[in-house]
Amino acid sequence: MSVDFITNLEKGMEKLHKRGAFLTVKSGEKVNTMTISWGSIGFIWGKPTLTALVRKSRFTHELIENADSFTISIPYGDEMKAALGICGTKSGRDIDKVAEAGIKFVPSNEVSSPVVDGCNMYYECKIVYKQDMDESLLSPEVKERSYAKGDYHTMYYGEIVSCYEK
Ligand SMILES: Cc1cc2nc3c(=O)[nH]c(=O)nc-3n(C[C@H](O)[C@H](O)[C@H](O)COP(=O)(O)O)c2cc1C
C-alpha cells in the first residue's frame, strides 16, 4: 500500500540501524543488493529524501556511480536475517546474491532499480545529489572509529518517488 514517506518512520529507522536493510541498484543490465544500516530520511530541497552511505570498495559503489536510482527494502521480522547476513558480508563481484542469499528482485513502480521481495517497507529513490566525504572536514573521533582504514563513503541523496508498506 502506498504511504506517505513519514509513515512508520520510527519503526523503519529502528529496523534499519539495528538489523539492516537492502540497498539495491541496477546499472545497465547489472543488479546488485547489499546490506546497509546507516542512512537517514528527511526533507531536503522541498522533497522527501533518503540518504545512503556506500564505501568506495563496494561493488554497489561501482554500480551506483552509473545509476540514476536505488531502492531500500526494509524487513520488519527475522525472515530475511540470513539473506541480510550474506548480502552484508559477500560481494556481488564474487557471488550471485540471488542464488546464494535466496532473494528475489521484483520491479519497482517508479525507478529502474528493483526492490527485494519479502520485505515490509520500501523506498524507491531517484538520485538527485551525491557527495564524496571530505576527510579534512571529519571529526577525529568519527575518523578514528569508522575510517581507521580509509575507505570513505560516498553519500547518495535519493528523492523518494515511491514509498509503500507490505
Ligand atoms: C548490518 C550491516 C550493515 C552494513 N551497512 C553498510 C553501509 O551502510 N554502507 C556500506 O558501504 N556498507 C555497509 N555494510 C557492508 C556491505 O553490506 C558489505 O561490504 C557488502 O558485502 C557489499 O556488497 P557489494 O560488494 O556486493 O556491494 C554493512 C554490512 C552489514 C552486515
PDB file of C-alpha atoms and ligand atoms in Angstrom:
ATOM      1  CA  MET A   1       0.000   0.000   0.000  1.00  0.00           C
ATOM      2  CA  SER A   2       1.356   3.389  -0.993  1.00  0.00           C
ATOM      3  CA  VAL A   3       2.104   5.534   2.068  1.00  0.00           C
ATOM      4  CA  ASP A   4       3.464   8.956   2.957  1.00  0.00           C
ATOM      5  CA  PHE A   5       7.240   8.891   3.469  1.00  0.00           C
ATOM      6  CA  ILE A   6       6.935   9.572   7.208  1.00  0.00           C
ATOM      7  CA  THR A   7       4.611   6.609   7.809  1.00  0.00           C
ATOM      8  CA  ASN A   8       6.125   4.239  10.372  1.00  0.00           C
ATOM      9  CA  LEU A   9       9.420   6.110  10.117  1.00  0.00           C
ATOM     10  CA  GLU A  10      10.276   5.292  13.714  1.00  0.00           C
ATOM     11  CA  LYS A  11       9.831   1.581  13.096  1.00  0.00           C
ATOM     12  CA  GLY A  12      11.698   1.610   9.800  1.00  0.00           C
ATOM     13  CA  MET A  13      14.660   3.523  11.222  1.00  0.00           C
ATOM     14  CA  GLU A  14      14.852   1.177  14.177  1.00  0.00           C
ATOM     15  CA  LYS A  15      14.956  -1.875  11.924  1.00  0.00           C
ATOM     16  CA  LEU A  16      17.460  -0.197   9.609  1.00  0.00           C
ATOM     17  CA  HIS A  17      20.028   0.589  12.244  1.00  0.00           C
ATOM     18  CA  LYS A  18      19.531  -2.463  14.441  1.00  0.00           C
ATOM     19  CA  ARG A  19      19.159  -5.195  11.814  1.00  0.00           C
ATOM     20  CA  GLY A  20      19.835  -3.771   8.377  1.00  0.00           C
ATOM     21  CA  ALA A  21      18.046  -3.283   5.088  1.00  0.00           C
ATOM     22  CA  PHE A  22      18.759  -3.988   1.416  1.00  0.00           C
ATOM     23  CA  LEU A  23      20.127  -1.258  -0.829  1.00  0.00           C
ATOM     24  CA  THR A  24      19.536  -2.333  -4.405  1.00  0.00           C
ATOM     25  CA  VAL A  25      20.927  -0.797  -7.564  1.00  0.00           C
ATOM     26  CA  LYS A  26      20.546  -1.515 -11.249  1.00  0.00           C
ATOM     27  CA  SER A  27      23.119  -0.174 -13.671  1.00  0.00           C
ATOM     28  CA  GLY A  28      22.854  -1.243 -17.293  1.00  0.00           C
ATOM     29  CA  GLU A  29      21.878  -4.906 -17.084  1.00  0.00           C
ATOM     30  CA  LYS A  30      23.596  -5.487 -13.719  1.00  0.00           C
ATOM     31  CA  VAL A  31      21.584  -5.628 -10.498  1.00  0.00           C
ATOM     32  CA  ASN A  32      23.102  -5.921  -7.033  1.00  0.00           C
ATOM     33  CA  THR A  33      21.946  -5.574  -3.457  1.00  0.00           C
ATOM     34  CA  MET A  34      23.910  -5.031  -0.258  1.00  0.00           C
ATOM     35  CA  THR A  35      23.028  -4.681   3.392  1.00  0.00           C
ATOM     36  CA  ILE A  36      23.113  -1.215   4.933  1.00  0.00           C
ATOM     37  CA  SER A  37      22.427   0.017   8.423  1.00  0.00           C
ATOM     38  CA  TRP A  38      23.396   3.665   8.056  1.00  0.00           C
ATOM     39  CA  GLY A  39      21.145   6.177   6.387  1.00  0.00           C
ATOM     40  CA  SER A  40      18.622   8.887   7.018  1.00  0.00           C
ATOM     41  CA  ILE A  41      15.247  10.024   5.810  1.00  0.00           C
ATOM     42  CA  GLY A  42      14.219  13.664   5.839  1.00  0.00           C
ATOM     43  CA  PHE A  43      13.089  16.610   3.811  1.00  0.00           C
ATOM     44  CA  ILE A  44      15.636  18.436   1.627  1.00  0.00           C
ATOM     45  CA  TRP A  45      15.205  20.723  -1.390  1.00  0.00           C
ATOM     46  CA  GLY A  46      11.467  20.557  -0.844  1.00  0.00           C
ATOM     47  CA  LYS A  47      11.475  16.771  -1.377  1.00  0.00           C
ATOM     48  CA  PRO A  48      11.249  13.667   0.791  1.00  0.00           C
ATOM     49  CA  THR A  49      14.839  12.437   0.671  1.00  0.00           C
ATOM     50  CA  LEU A  50      16.716   9.300   1.680  1.00  0.00           C
ATOM     51  CA  THR A  51      20.468   9.457   2.145  1.00  0.00           C
ATOM     52  CA  ALA A  52      22.537   6.258   1.985  1.00  0.00           C
ATOM     53  CA  LEU A  53      26.285   5.853   2.522  1.00  0.00           C
ATOM     54  CA  VAL A  54      28.296   3.485   0.320  1.00  0.00           C
ATOM     55  CA  ARG A  55      32.004   2.856   0.764  1.00  0.00           C
ATOM     56  CA  LYS A  56      34.110   3.038  -2.364  1.00  0.00           C
ATOM     57  CA  SER A  57      35.258  -0.575  -2.033  1.00  0.00           C
ATOM     58  CA  ARG A  58      31.733  -1.969  -2.550  1.00  0.00           C
ATOM     59  CA  PHE A  59      30.588  -3.481  -5.827  1.00  0.00           C
ATOM     60  CA  THR A  60      27.452  -1.448  -5.180  1.00  0.00           C
ATOM     61  CA  HIS A  61      29.581   1.706  -5.416  1.00  0.00           C
ATOM     62  CA  GLU A  62      30.746   0.694  -8.889  1.00  0.00           C
ATOM     63  CA  LEU A  63      27.140   0.259  -9.995  1.00  0.00           C
ATOM     64  CA  ILE A  64      25.531   3.237  -8.260  1.00  0.00           C
ATOM     65  CA  GLU A  65      28.088   5.599  -9.797  1.00  0.00           C
ATOM     66  CA  ASN A  66      26.460   4.867 -13.149  1.00  0.00           C
ATOM     67  CA  ALA A  67      22.872   4.600 -11.959  1.00  0.00           C
ATOM     68  CA  ASP A  68      20.052   7.107 -11.672  1.00  0.00           C
ATOM     69  CA  SER A  69      18.206   5.338  -8.853  1.00  0.00           C
ATOM     70  CA  PHE A  70      18.424   2.992  -5.885  1.00  0.00           C
ATOM     71  CA  THR A  71      15.891   1.335  -3.608  1.00  0.00           C
ATOM     72  CA  ILE A  72      15.777   0.484   0.084  1.00  0.00           C
ATOM     73  CA  SER A  73      13.849  -2.596   1.233  1.00  0.00           C
ATOM     74  CA  ILE A  74      13.411  -2.944   4.991  1.00  0.00           C
ATOM     75  CA  PRO A  75      12.295  -6.234   6.570  1.00  0.00           C
ATOM     76  CA  TYR A  76      10.495  -5.924   9.923  1.00  0.00           C
ATOM     77  CA  GLY A  77      10.802  -9.562  11.019  1.00  0.00           C
ATOM     78  CA  ASP A  78      13.584 -12.139  11.131  1.00  0.00           C
ATOM     79  CA  GLU A  79      12.745 -13.976   7.898  1.00  0.00           C
ATOM     80  CA  MET A  80      15.428 -12.145   5.936  1.00  0.00           C
ATOM     81  CA  LYS A  81      18.120 -12.373   8.624  1.00  0.00           C
ATOM     82  CA  ALA A  82      20.249 -14.918   6.758  1.00  0.00           C
ATOM     83  CA  ALA A  83      19.927 -13.009   3.476  1.00  0.00           C
ATOM     84  CA  LEU A  84      20.928  -9.742   5.197  1.00  0.00           C
ATOM     85  CA  GLY A  85      23.954 -11.574   6.606  1.00  0.00           C
ATOM     86  CA  ILE A  86      25.072 -12.854   3.201  1.00  0.00           C
ATOM     87  CA  CYS A  87      24.400  -9.573   1.401  1.00  0.00           C
ATOM     88  CA  GLY A  88      26.314  -7.737   4.123  1.00  0.00           C
ATOM     89  CA  THR A  89      29.434  -9.894   4.049  1.00  0.00           C
ATOM     90  CA  LYS A  90      29.795 -11.162   0.478  1.00  0.00           C
ATOM     91  CA  SER A  91      30.279  -9.109  -2.638  1.00  0.00           C
ATOM     92  CA  GLY A  92      28.263  -9.244  -5.825  1.00  0.00           C
ATOM     93  CA  ARG A  93      31.653  -9.188  -7.539  1.00  0.00           C
ATOM     94  CA  ASP A  94      32.267 -12.710  -6.234  1.00  0.00           C
ATOM     95  CA  ILE A  95      28.884 -14.350  -5.790  1.00  0.00           C
ATOM     96  CA  ASP A  96      25.424 -14.413  -7.283  1.00  0.00           C
ATOM     97  CA  LYS A  97      23.390 -12.987  -4.393  1.00  0.00           C
ATOM     98  CA  VAL A  98      20.092 -14.117  -5.866  1.00  0.00           C
ATOM     99  CA  ALA A  99      21.307 -17.713  -5.812  1.00  0.00           C
ATOM    100  CA  GLU A 100      23.300 -17.651  -2.565  1.00  0.00           C
ATOM    101  CA  ALA A 101      21.051 -15.465  -0.431  1.00  0.00           C
ATOM    102  CA  GLY A 102      17.791 -16.776  -1.898  1.00  0.00           C
ATOM    103  CA  ILE A 103      16.478 -13.307  -2.597  1.00  0.00           C
ATOM    104  CA  LYS A 104      14.166 -12.347  -5.403  1.00  0.00           C
ATOM    105  CA  PHE A 105      14.143  -8.959  -7.102  1.00  0.00           C
ATOM    106  CA  VAL A 106      10.803  -7.523  -8.147  1.00  0.00           C
ATOM    107  CA  PRO A 107      10.282  -4.499 -10.401  1.00  0.00           C
ATOM    108  CA  SER A 108       9.815  -1.121  -8.782  1.00  0.00           C
ATOM    109  CA  ASN A 109       6.891   1.188  -9.526  1.00  0.00           C
ATOM    110  CA  GLU A 110       8.814   4.316 -10.472  1.00  0.00           C
ATOM    111  CA  VAL A 111      12.537   3.568 -10.877  1.00  0.00           C
ATOM    112  CA  SER A 112      14.635   1.059 -12.819  1.00  0.00           C
ATOM    113  CA  SER A 113      16.370  -0.362  -9.718  1.00  0.00           C
ATOM    114  CA  PRO A 114      14.194  -3.211  -8.376  1.00  0.00           C
ATOM    115  CA  VAL A 115      13.256  -3.987  -4.748  1.00  0.00           C
ATOM    116  CA  VAL A 116      13.798  -7.163  -2.709  1.00  0.00           C
ATOM    117  CA  ASP A 117      10.732  -9.366  -2.379  1.00  0.00           C
ATOM    118  CA  GLY A 118       9.517 -10.332   1.105  1.00  0.00           C
ATOM    119  CA  CYS A 119      10.323  -7.099   2.935  1.00  0.00           C
ATOM    120  CA  ASN A 120       7.894  -4.710   4.617  1.00  0.00           C
ATOM    121  CA  MET A 121       8.810  -1.099   3.931  1.00  0.00           C
ATOM    122  CA  TYR A 122      10.059   0.084   0.558  1.00  0.00           C
ATOM    123  CA  TYR A 123      11.557   3.368  -0.646  1.00  0.00           C
ATOM    124  CA  GLU A 124      12.192   3.948  -4.340  1.00  0.00           C
ATOM    125  CA  CYS A 125      14.710   6.740  -4.818  1.00  0.00           C
ATOM    126  CA  LYS A 126      15.825   8.862  -7.729  1.00  0.00           C
ATOM    127  CA  ILE A 127      19.406  10.050  -7.205  1.00  0.00           C
ATOM    128  CA  VAL A 128      19.419  13.846  -7.051  1.00  0.00           C
ATOM    129  CA  TYR A 129      22.805  14.509  -5.418  1.00  0.00           C
ATOM    130  CA  LYS A 130      25.931  12.691  -4.312  1.00  0.00           C
ATOM    131  CA  GLN A 131      28.856  13.745  -2.211  1.00  0.00           C
ATOM    132  CA  ASP A 132      32.245  12.165  -1.576  1.00  0.00           C
ATOM    133  CA  MET A 133      33.274  12.522   2.037  1.00  0.00           C
ATOM    134  CA  ASP A 134      35.981  15.107   2.661  1.00  0.00           C
ATOM    135  CA  GLU A 135      38.375  13.603   5.192  1.00  0.00           C
ATOM    136  CA  SER A 136      39.645  17.043   6.239  1.00  0.00           C
ATOM    137  CA  LEU A 137      36.190  18.057   7.477  1.00  0.00           C
ATOM    138  CA  LEU A 138      35.624  14.979   9.641  1.00  0.00           C
ATOM    139  CA  SER A 139      35.835  14.959  13.438  1.00  0.00           C
ATOM    140  CA  PRO A 140      38.872  12.999  14.712  1.00  0.00           C
ATOM    141  CA  GLU A 141      36.586  10.830  16.802  1.00  0.00           C
ATOM    142  CA  VAL A 142      34.469   9.645  13.850  1.00  0.00           C
ATOM    143  CA  LYS A 143      37.564   9.276  11.696  1.00  0.00           C
ATOM    144  CA  GLU A 144      39.217   7.024  14.254  1.00  0.00           C
ATOM    145  CA  ARG A 145      36.091   4.953  14.856  1.00  0.00           C
ATOM    146  CA  SER A 146      34.789   4.497  11.328  1.00  0.00           C
ATOM    147  CA  TYR A 147      37.639   5.257   8.913  1.00  0.00           C
ATOM    148  CA  ALA A 148      40.802   3.862  10.512  1.00  0.00           C
ATOM    149  CA  LYS A 149      41.418   2.035   7.229  1.00  0.00           C
ATOM    150  CA  GLY A 150      40.206   4.829   4.982  1.00  0.00           C
ATOM    151  CA  ASP A 151      37.615   3.525   2.503  1.00  0.00           C
ATOM    152  CA  TYR A 152      35.438   6.598   2.804  1.00  0.00           C
ATOM    153  CA  HIS A 153      31.779   6.641   1.947  1.00  0.00           C
ATOM    154  CA  THR A 154      30.058   8.427  -0.850  1.00  0.00           C
ATOM    155  CA  MET A 155      26.689   9.771   0.246  1.00  0.00           C
ATOM    156  CA  TYR A 156      23.844   9.321  -2.204  1.00  0.00           C
ATOM    157  CA  TYR A 157      20.788  11.506  -1.800  1.00  0.00           C
ATOM    158  CA  GLY A 158      17.687   9.977  -3.302  1.00  0.00           C
ATOM    159  CA  GLU A 159      14.382  11.722  -3.780  1.00  0.00           C
ATOM    160  CA  ILE A 160      11.778   9.266  -2.501  1.00  0.00           C
ATOM    161  CA  VAL A 161       9.499   8.947  -5.525  1.00  0.00           C
ATOM    162  CA  SER A 162       7.534   5.960  -4.245  1.00  0.00           C
ATOM    163  CA  CYS A 163       7.099   4.587  -0.742  1.00  0.00           C
ATOM    164  CA  TYR A 164       4.957   1.637   0.283  1.00  0.00           C
ATOM    165  CA  GLU A 165       4.421  -0.863   3.057  1.00  0.00           C
ATOM    166  CA  LYS A 166       3.545  -4.547   2.670  1.00  0.00           C
TER     167      LYS A 166
HETATM  168  C1  LIG B   1      24.427  -4.873   9.223  1.00  0.00           C
HETATM  169  C2  LIG B   1      25.334  -4.362   8.128  1.00  0.00           C
HETATM  170  C3  LIG B   1      25.253  -3.028   7.761  1.00  0.00           C
HETATM  171  C4  LIG B   1      26.078  -2.507   6.734  1.00  0.00           C
HETATM  172  N1  LIG B   1      25.960  -1.183   6.388  1.00  0.00           N
HETATM  173  C5  LIG B   1      26.718  -0.689   5.382  1.00  0.00           C
HETATM  174  C6  LIG B   1      26.560   0.674   4.959  1.00  0.00           C
HETATM  175  O1  LIG B   1      25.708   1.442   5.455  1.00  0.00           O
HETATM  176  N2  LIG B   1      27.385   1.143   3.971  1.00  0.00           N
HETATM  177  C7  LIG B   1      28.339   0.342   3.378  1.00  0.00           C
HETATM  178  O2  LIG B   1      29.064   0.812   2.488  1.00  0.00           O
HETATM  179  N3  LIG B   1      28.485  -0.961   3.740  1.00  0.00           N
HETATM  180  C8  LIG B   1      27.691  -1.496   4.713  1.00  0.00           C
HETATM  181  N4  LIG B   1      27.812  -2.814   5.068  1.00  0.00           N
HETATM  182  C9  LIG B   1      28.787  -3.681   4.375  1.00  0.00           C
HETATM  183  C10 LIG B   1      28.289  -4.174   3.000  1.00  0.00           C
HETATM  184  O3  LIG B   1      26.955  -4.651   3.085  1.00  0.00           O
HETATM  185  C11 LIG B   1      29.204  -5.332   2.527  1.00  0.00           C
HETATM  186  O4  LIG B   1      30.527  -4.869   2.384  1.00  0.00           O
HETATM  187  C12 LIG B   1      28.713  -5.996   1.244  1.00  0.00           C
HETATM  188  O5  LIG B   1      29.379  -7.234   1.111  1.00  0.00           O
HETATM  189  C13 LIG B   1      28.946  -5.147  -0.003  1.00  0.00           C
HETATM  190  O6  LIG B   1      28.443  -5.850  -1.097  1.00  0.00           O
HETATM  191  P1  LIG B   1      28.798  -5.497  -2.616  1.00  0.00           P
HETATM  192  O7  LIG B   1      30.317  -5.579  -2.754  1.00  0.00           O
HETATM  193  O8  LIG B   1      28.086  -6.556  -3.419  1.00  0.00           O
HETATM  194  O9  LIG B   1      28.277  -4.124  -2.881  1.00  0.00           O
HETATM  195  C14 LIG B   1      27.011  -3.345   6.077  1.00  0.00           C
HETATM  196  C15 LIG B   1      27.078  -4.704   6.453  1.00  0.00           C
HETATM  197  C16 LIG B   1      26.250  -5.208   7.457  1.00  0.00           C
HETATM  198  C17 LIG B   1      26.334  -6.668   7.821  1.00  0.00           C
END
